[in-house]
Amino acid sequence: MTPEQLQELTILYALGALNGDEVRALQSLLQANDPVAIRMQNQWLRVVTDAALHSQEPIPPPTHVKQRLMRAIQEKHAAERSMEGPGMSHIEHAHGIVSVFPEHVEWQKHPVPGVSFKVLSENKRRGYVTMLMKVEPGTVFPEHHHSGDEECYILRGSIILDGKRLGAGVFHHGDENSEHGTLTSDEGALLLLVVAREDYIHPVSP
C-alpha cells in the first residue's frame, strides 16, 4: 500500500466513508502495529475532531479524497431514493416493462411462524414468483419438497442448513423435485427468491 493510498484510507476512515473491505484492510495494518498507519490514523482523527469542534473554516481534504467521498454520498442517496420509489409500488414504463419499489409492497404472513414475504413479480405462465422473504431471529423453516427449481440469494443476515452457516452474499440453489432439509436462522435473514409459487405461497389461517 502506497503512502498516498494509506492517507486516503485514513482520511475516509476518519470521515466514516470506508466500505467493509477497506475498513478491514486498514484494521489489519493497525493490528500489525504499522507505525505509519497508526500515526496517520491518529493525525486525521484529530484533524476531523478539531475541525468539528473548533474550526470556523473547514479543512479541505486532498482533491481525490473529496471526489471519492462525494461519489460515495451520491451513490448512497441514489440507492436510498431507488428503494423509496415515487410513493407507489409499481411503475409500468411500457407494455411488459415494470419497475417495482419493494418499500411500498406490503409484507404478507407466511404459514411458518416468523416468516413473511413480498411478491415482487409473478410469472403465471411458468408458475413461479420472484419474492423477498424476511426471516425473524430464531425461526425454524421445516423440511419441504421443491416442485420447481429454487433460486435463493441471501441479502442480509444468515441461514443455517446442515450445520453450515450461509451468510449475506451467498447464492443457494435447489433442483426441481429435490427435498430441502430444515432451515434455521439465529440472527434473522432477508432473502431474494425465485421459486415455484406453490412451494412457498400458501393461504394463512386466520
mmCIF file of N, CA, C and O in Angstrom, residues 47-110:
data_model
loop_
_atom_site.group_PDB
_atom_site.id
_atom_site.type_symbol
_atom_site.label_atom_id
_atom_site.label_comp_id
_atom_site.label_asym_id
_atom_site.label_seq_id
_atom_site.Cartn_x
_atom_site.Cartn_y
_atom_site.Cartn_z
ATOM 1 N N VAL A 47 -7.566 15.778 13.299
ATOM 2 C CA VAL A 47 -7.935 16.851 12.373
ATOM 3 C C VAL A 47 -9.447 16.952 12.243
ATOM 4 O O VAL A 47 -10.028 18.036 12.330
ATOM 5 N N VAL A 48 -10.103 15.792 12.029
ATOM 6 C CA VAL A 48 -11.557 15.805 11.861
ATOM 7 C C VAL A 48 -12.251 16.264 13.129
ATOM 8 O O VAL A 48 -13.184 17.074 13.111
ATOM 9 N N THR A 49 -11.774 15.780 14.292
ATOM 10 C CA THR A 49 -12.388 16.175 15.564
ATOM 11 C C THR A 49 -12.200 17.667 15.828
ATOM 12 O O THR A 49 -13.139 18.382 16.203
ATOM 13 N N ASP A 50 -10.974 18.160 15.629
ATOM 14 C CA ASP A 50 -10.708 19.579 15.859
ATOM 15 C C ASP A 50 -11.496 20.456 14.899
ATOM 16 O O ASP A 50 -12.004 21.516 15.276
ATOM 17 N N ALA A 51 -11.626 20.015 13.658
ATOM 18 C CA ALA A 51 -12.380 20.804 12.689
ATOM 19 C C ALA A 51 -13.835 20.904 13.091
ATOM 20 O O ALA A 51 -14.471 21.947 12.953
ATOM 21 N N ALA A 52 -14.360 19.808 13.614
ATOM 22 C CA ALA A 52 -15.770 19.805 14.013
ATOM 23 C C ALA A 52 -16.013 20.655 15.248
ATOM 24 O O ALA A 52 -17.037 21.318 15.382
ATOM 25 N N LEU A 53 -15.030 20.658 16.178
ATOM 26 C CA LEU A 53 -15.263 21.320 17.457
ATOM 27 C C LEU A 53 -14.812 22.776 17.494
ATOM 28 O O LEU A 53 -15.415 23.604 18.164
ATOM 29 N N HIS A 54 -13.729 23.106 16.755
ATOM 30 C CA HIS A 54 -13.098 24.396 16.960
ATOM 31 C C HIS A 54 -13.001 25.277 15.730
ATOM 32 O O HIS A 54 -12.969 26.500 15.854
ATOM 33 N N SER A 55 -12.931 24.693 14.569
ATOM 34 C CA SER A 55 -12.606 25.491 13.398
ATOM 35 C C SER A 55 -13.847 26.094 12.765
ATOM 36 O O SER A 55 -14.838 25.423 12.574
ATOM 37 N N GLN A 56 -13.780 27.389 12.449
ATOM 38 C CA GLN A 56 -14.861 28.021 11.703
ATOM 39 C C GLN A 56 -14.678 27.818 10.205
ATOM 40 O O GLN A 56 -15.630 27.884 9.446
ATOM 41 N N GLU A 57 -13.442 27.584 9.796
ATOM 42 C CA GLU A 57 -13.153 27.334 8.391
ATOM 43 C C GLU A 57 -12.869 25.855 8.200
ATOM 44 O O GLU A 57 -12.022 25.288 8.906
ATOM 45 N N PRO A 58 -13.583 25.170 7.296
ATOM 46 C CA PRO A 58 -13.327 23.747 7.095
ATOM 47 C C PRO A 58 -11.929 23.502 6.554
ATOM 48 O O PRO A 58 -11.381 24.316 5.822
ATOM 49 N N ILE A 59 -11.346 22.359 6.940
ATOM 50 C CA ILE A 59 -10.033 21.961 6.439
ATOM 51 C C ILE A 59 -10.259 21.008 5.271
ATOM 52 O O ILE A 59 -10.760 19.902 5.468
ATOM 53 N N PRO A 60 -9.953 21.424 4.045
ATOM 54 C CA PRO A 60 -10.272 20.588 2.886
ATOM 55 C C PRO A 60 -9.358 19.375 2.792
ATOM 56 O O PRO A 60 -8.143 19.495 2.999
ATOM 57 N N PRO A 61 -9.924 18.182 2.494
ATOM 58 C CA PRO A 61 -9.086 17.011 2.253
ATOM 59 C C PRO A 61 -8.478 17.107 0.861
ATOM 60 O O PRO A 61 -8.878 17.964 0.056
ATOM 61 N N PRO A 62 -7.514 16.236 0.522
ATOM 62 C CA PRO A 62 -6.977 16.220 -0.845
ATOM 63 C C PRO A 62 -8.096 16.054 -1.869
ATOM 64 O O PRO A 62 -9.129 15.432 -1.586
ATOM 65 N N THR A 63 -7.898 16.607 -3.074
ATOM 66 C CA THR A 63 -8.941 16.632 -4.101
ATOM 67 C C THR A 63 -9.482 15.247 -4.424
ATOM 68 O O THR A 63 -10.696 15.043 -4.507
ATOM 69 N N HIS A 64 -8.585 14.249 -4.598
ATOM 70 C CA HIS A 64 -9.058 12.925 -4.980
ATOM 71 C C HIS A 64 -9.871 12.274 -3.868
ATOM 72 O O HIS A 64 -10.803 11.514 -4.118
ATOM 73 N N VAL A 65 -9.549 12.598 -2.607
ATOM 74 C CA VAL A 65 -10.324 12.070 -1.488
ATOM 75 C C VAL A 65 -11.711 12.711 -1.455
ATOM 76 O O VAL A 65 -12.728 12.049 -1.248
ATOM 77 N N LYS A 66 -11.744 14.029 -1.677
ATOM 78 C CA LYS A 66 -13.027 14.741 -1.702
ATOM 79 C C LYS A 66 -13.928 14.189 -2.799
ATOM 80 O O LYS A 66 -15.132 13.979 -2.586
ATOM 81 N N GLN A 67 -13.353 13.939 -3.983
ATOM 82 C CA GLN A 67 -14.143 13.413 -5.094
ATOM 83 C C GLN A 67 -14.718 12.046 -4.748
ATOM 84 O O GLN A 67 -15.879 11.755 -5.037
ATOM 85 N N ARG A 68 -13.894 11.223 -4.130
ATOM 86 C CA ARG A 68 -14.374 9.888 -3.782
ATOM 87 C C ARG A 68 -15.458 9.948 -2.707
ATOM 88 O O ARG A 68 -16.453 9.210 -2.756
ATOM 89 N N LEU A 69 -15.284 10.826 -1.739
ATOM 90 C CA LEU A 69 -16.277 10.975 -0.681
ATOM 91 C C LEU A 69 -17.603 11.460 -1.252
ATOM 92 O O LEU A 69 -18.677 10.944 -0.907
ATOM 93 N N MET A 70 -17.561 12.437 -2.153
ATOM 94 C CA MET A 70 -18.788 12.946 -2.762
ATOM 95 C C MET A 70 -19.476 11.864 -3.591
ATOM 96 O O MET A 70 -20.696 11.767 -3.618
ATOM 97 N N ARG A 71 -18.656 11.031 -4.277
ATOM 98 C CA ARG A 71 -19.216 9.925 -5.055
ATOM 99 C C ARG A 71 -19.955 8.945 -4.150
ATOM 100 O O ARG A 71 -21.047 8.484 -4.464
ATOM 101 N N ALA A 72 -19.339 8.650 -2.990
ATOM 102 C CA ALA A 72 -19.952 7.711 -2.051
ATOM 103 C C ALA A 72 -21.273 8.258 -1.515
ATOM 104 O O ALA A 72 -22.259 7.523 -1.380
ATOM 105 N N ILE A 73 -21.313 9.563 -1.221
ATOM 106 C CA ILE A 73 -22.547 10.185 -0.725
ATOM 107 C C ILE A 73 -23.630 10.141 -1.792
ATOM 108 O O ILE A 73 -24.791 9.804 -1.525
ATOM 109 N N GLN A 74 -23.265 10.481 -3.038
ATOM 110 C CA GLN A 74 -24.237 10.474 -4.125
ATOM 111 C C GLN A 74 -24.790 9.078 -4.383
ATOM 112 O O GLN A 74 -25.992 8.897 -4.596
ATOM 113 N N GLU A 75 -23.921 8.061 -4.344
ATOM 114 C CA GLU A 75 -24.368 6.689 -4.571
ATOM 115 C C GLU A 75 -25.297 6.228 -3.458
ATOM 116 O O GLU A 75 -26.289 5.539 -3.709
ATOM 117 N N LYS A 76 -24.974 6.617 -2.215
ATOM 118 C CA LYS A 76 -25.820 6.234 -1.080
ATOM 119 C C LYS A 76 -27.205 6.862 -1.217
ATOM 120 O O LYS A 76 -28.231 6.199 -1.042
ATOM 121 N N HIS A 77 -27.256 8.139 -1.551
ATOM 122 C CA HIS A 77 -28.540 8.810 -1.704
ATOM 123 C C HIS A 77 -29.326 8.241 -2.884
ATOM 124 O O HIS A 77 -30.552 8.089 -2.806
ATOM 125 N N ALA A 78 -28.626 7.901 -3.976
ATOM 126 C CA ALA A 78 -29.308 7.323 -5.140
ATOM 127 C C ALA A 78 -29.912 5.976 -4.785
ATOM 128 O O ALA A 78 -31.045 5.663 -5.177
ATOM 129 N N ALA A 79 -29.173 5.159 -4.009
ATOM 130 C CA ALA A 79 -29.693 3.853 -3.599
ATOM 131 C C ALA A 79 -30.908 4.005 -2.706
ATOM 132 O O ALA A 79 -31.901 3.283 -2.837
ATOM 133 N N GLU A 80 -30.851 4.980 -1.783
ATOM 134 C CA GLU A 80 -31.990 5.204 -0.890
ATOM 135 C C GLU A 80 -33.210 5.671 -1.679
ATOM 136 O O GLU A 80 -34.334 5.229 -1.437
ATOM 137 N N ARG A 81 -32.989 6.572 -2.661
ATOM 138 C CA ARG A 81 -34.119 7.053 -3.455
ATOM 139 C C ARG A 81 -34.730 5.934 -4.285
ATOM 140 O O ARG A 81 -35.944 5.864 -4.464
ATOM 141 N N SER A 82 -33.892 5.021 -4.809
ATOM 142 C CA SER A 82 -34.420 3.939 -5.631
ATOM 143 C C SER A 82 -35.277 3.000 -4.803
ATOM 144 O O SER A 82 -36.238 2.417 -5.297
ATOM 145 N N MET A 83 -34.934 2.814 -3.516
ATOM 146 C CA MET A 83 -35.742 1.963 -2.653
ATOM 147 C C MET A 83 -37.028 2.659 -2.241
ATOM 148 O O MET A 83 -38.074 2.035 -2.076
ATOM 149 N N GLU A 84 -36.975 3.975 -2.066
ATOM 150 C CA GLU A 84 -38.169 4.705 -1.670
ATOM 151 C C GLU A 84 -39.188 4.738 -2.796
ATOM 152 O O GLU A 84 -40.390 4.634 -2.587
ATOM 153 N N GLY A 85 -38.692 4.895 -4.018
ATOM 154 C CA GLY A 85 -39.599 4.959 -5.155
ATOM 155 C C GLY A 85 -40.405 6.245 -5.156
ATOM 156 O O GLY A 85 -40.164 7.165 -4.381
ATOM 157 N N PRO A 86 -41.398 6.320 -6.022
ATOM 158 C CA PRO A 86 -42.178 7.545 -6.159
ATOM 159 C C PRO A 86 -43.429 7.543 -5.283
ATOM 160 O O PRO A 86 -44.383 8.260 -5.557
ATOM 161 N N GLY A 87 -43.480 6.718 -4.246
ATOM 162 C CA GLY A 87 -44.663 6.649 -3.394
ATOM 163 C C GLY A 87 -45.633 5.574 -3.846
ATOM 164 O O GLY A 87 -46.717 5.452 -3.304
ATOM 165 N N MET A 88 -45.275 4.779 -4.813
ATOM 166 C CA MET A 88 -46.130 3.688 -5.284
ATOM 167 C C MET A 88 -45.276 2.439 -5.429
ATOM 168 O O MET A 88 -44.048 2.498 -5.437
ATOM 169 N N SER A 89 -45.929 1.284 -5.519
ATOM 170 C CA SER A 89 -45.183 0.031 -5.549
ATOM 171 C C SER A 89 -44.701 -0.347 -6.937
ATOM 172 O O SER A 89 -43.689 -1.032 -7.080
ATOM 173 N N HIS A 90 -45.422 0.080 -7.982
ATOM 174 C CA HIS A 90 -45.065 -0.325 -9.345
ATOM 175 C C HIS A 90 -45.163 0.868 -10.301
ATOM 176 O O HIS A 90 -45.995 1.748 -10.130
ATOM 177 N N ILE A 91 -44.282 0.871 -11.292
ATOM 178 C CA ILE A 91 -44.395 1.804 -12.412
ATOM 179 C C ILE A 91 -44.316 0.982 -13.689
ATOM 180 O O ILE A 91 -43.390 0.196 -13.876
ATOM 181 N N GLU A 92 -45.299 1.155 -14.568
ATOM 182 C CA GLU A 92 -45.255 0.484 -15.864
ATOM 183 C C GLU A 92 -44.701 1.472 -16.880
ATOM 184 O O GLU A 92 -45.320 2.471 -17.207
ATOM 185 N N HIS A 93 -43.505 1.200 -17.383
ATOM 186 C CA HIS A 93 -42.847 2.094 -18.330
ATOM 187 C C HIS A 93 -43.408 1.923 -19.738
ATOM 188 O O HIS A 93 -43.588 2.874 -20.481
ATOM 189 N N ALA A 94 -43.651 0.699 -20.098
ATOM 190 C CA ALA A 94 -44.216 0.350 -21.403
ATOM 191 C C ALA A 94 -44.851 -1.012 -21.231
ATOM 192 O O ALA A 94 -44.715 -1.644 -20.164
ATOM 193 N N HIS A 95 -45.528 -1.487 -22.242
ATOM 194 C CA HIS A 95 -46.198 -2.776 -22.116
ATOM 195 C C HIS A 95 -45.155 -3.871 -21.810
ATOM 196 O O HIS A 95 -44.206 -4.081 -22.564
ATOM 197 N N GLY A 96 -45.324 -4.533 -20.672
ATOM 198 C CA GLY A 96 -44.423 -5.610 -20.293
ATOM 199 C C GLY A 96 -43.159 -5.168 -19.583
ATOM 200 O O GLY A 96 -42.336 -6.008 -19.214
ATOM 201 N N ILE A 97 -42.975 -3.864 -19.354
ATOM 202 C CA ILE A 97 -41.788 -3.350 -18.670
ATOM 203 C C ILE A 97 -42.229 -2.655 -17.389
ATOM 204 O O ILE A 97 -42.892 -1.610 -17.436
ATOM 205 N N VAL A 98 -41.859 -3.229 -16.238
ATOM 206 C CA VAL A 98 -42.337 -2.724 -14.949
ATOM 207 C C VAL A 98 -41.173 -2.594 -13.971
ATOM 208 O O VAL A 98 -40.305 -3.464 -13.910
ATOM 209 N N SER A 99 -41.148 -1.489 -13.223
ATOM 210 C CA SER A 99 -40.223 -1.332 -12.104
ATOM 211 C C SER A 99 -41.001 -1.498 -10.811
ATOM 212 O O SER A 99 -42.144 -1.028 -10.687
ATOM 213 N N VAL A 100 -40.395 -2.180 -9.843
ATOM 214 C CA VAL A 100 -41.056 -2.454 -8.566
ATOM 215 C C VAL A 100 -40.248 -1.800 -7.444
ATOM 216 O O VAL A 100 -39.021 -1.910 -7.413
ATOM 217 N N PHE A 101 -40.938 -1.126 -6.518
ATOM 218 C CA PHE A 101 -40.312 -0.473 -5.381
ATOM 219 C C PHE A 101 -40.715 -1.236 -4.115
ATOM 220 O O PHE A 101 -41.812 -1.024 -3.582
ATOM 221 N N PRO A 102 -39.857 -2.158 -3.637
ATOM 222 C CA PRO A 102 -40.232 -3.035 -2.531
ATOM 223 C C PRO A 102 -40.684 -2.307 -1.274
ATOM 224 O O PRO A 102 -41.485 -2.848 -0.505
ATOM 225 N N GLU A 103 -40.154 -1.088 -1.062
ATOM 226 C CA GLU A 103 -40.532 -0.333 0.138
ATOM 227 C C GLU A 103 -42.044 -0.132 0.235
ATOM 228 O O GLU A 103 -42.604 -0.019 1.324
ATOM 229 N N HIS A 104 -42.725 -0.107 -0.915
ATOM 230 C CA HIS A 104 -44.163 0.170 -0.940
ATOM 231 C C HIS A 104 -45.000 -1.072 -1.234
ATOM 232 O O HIS A 104 -46.177 -0.964 -1.579
ATOM 233 N N VAL A 105 -44.389 -2.243 -1.096
ATOM 234 C CA VAL A 105 -45.119 -3.504 -1.207
ATOM 235 C C VAL A 105 -45.316 -4.053 0.203
ATOM 236 O O VAL A 105 -44.382 -4.091 1.001
ATOM 237 N N GLU A 106 -46.536 -4.468 0.525
ATOM 238 C CA GLU A 106 -46.849 -4.922 1.879
ATOM 239 C C GLU A 106 -46.248 -6.298 2.153
ATOM 240 O O GLU A 106 -46.249 -7.182 1.293
ATOM 241 N N TRP A 107 -45.747 -6.485 3.378
ATOM 242 C CA TRP A 107 -45.328 -7.809 3.831
ATOM 243 C C TRP A 107 -46.558 -8.673 4.078
ATOM 244 O O TRP A 107 -47.545 -8.200 4.627
ATOM 245 N N GLN A 108 -46.494 -9.930 3.682
ATOM 246 C CA GLN A 108 -47.566 -10.886 3.934
ATOM 247 C C GLN A 108 -47.046 -11.978 4.872
ATOM 248 O O GLN A 108 -45.882 -12.365 4.808
ATOM 249 N N LYS A 109 -47.935 -12.480 5.724
ATOM 250 C CA LYS A 109 -47.533 -13.531 6.654
ATOM 251 C C LYS A 109 -47.442 -14.867 5.923
ATOM 252 O O LYS A 109 -48.272 -15.196 5.087
ATOM 253 N N HIS A 110 -46.421 -15.638 6.271
ATOM 254 C CA HIS A 110 -46.245 -16.984 5.746
ATOM 255 C C HIS A 110 -46.774 -17.973 6.786
ATOM 256 O O HIS A 110 -46.789 -17.662 7.986
#
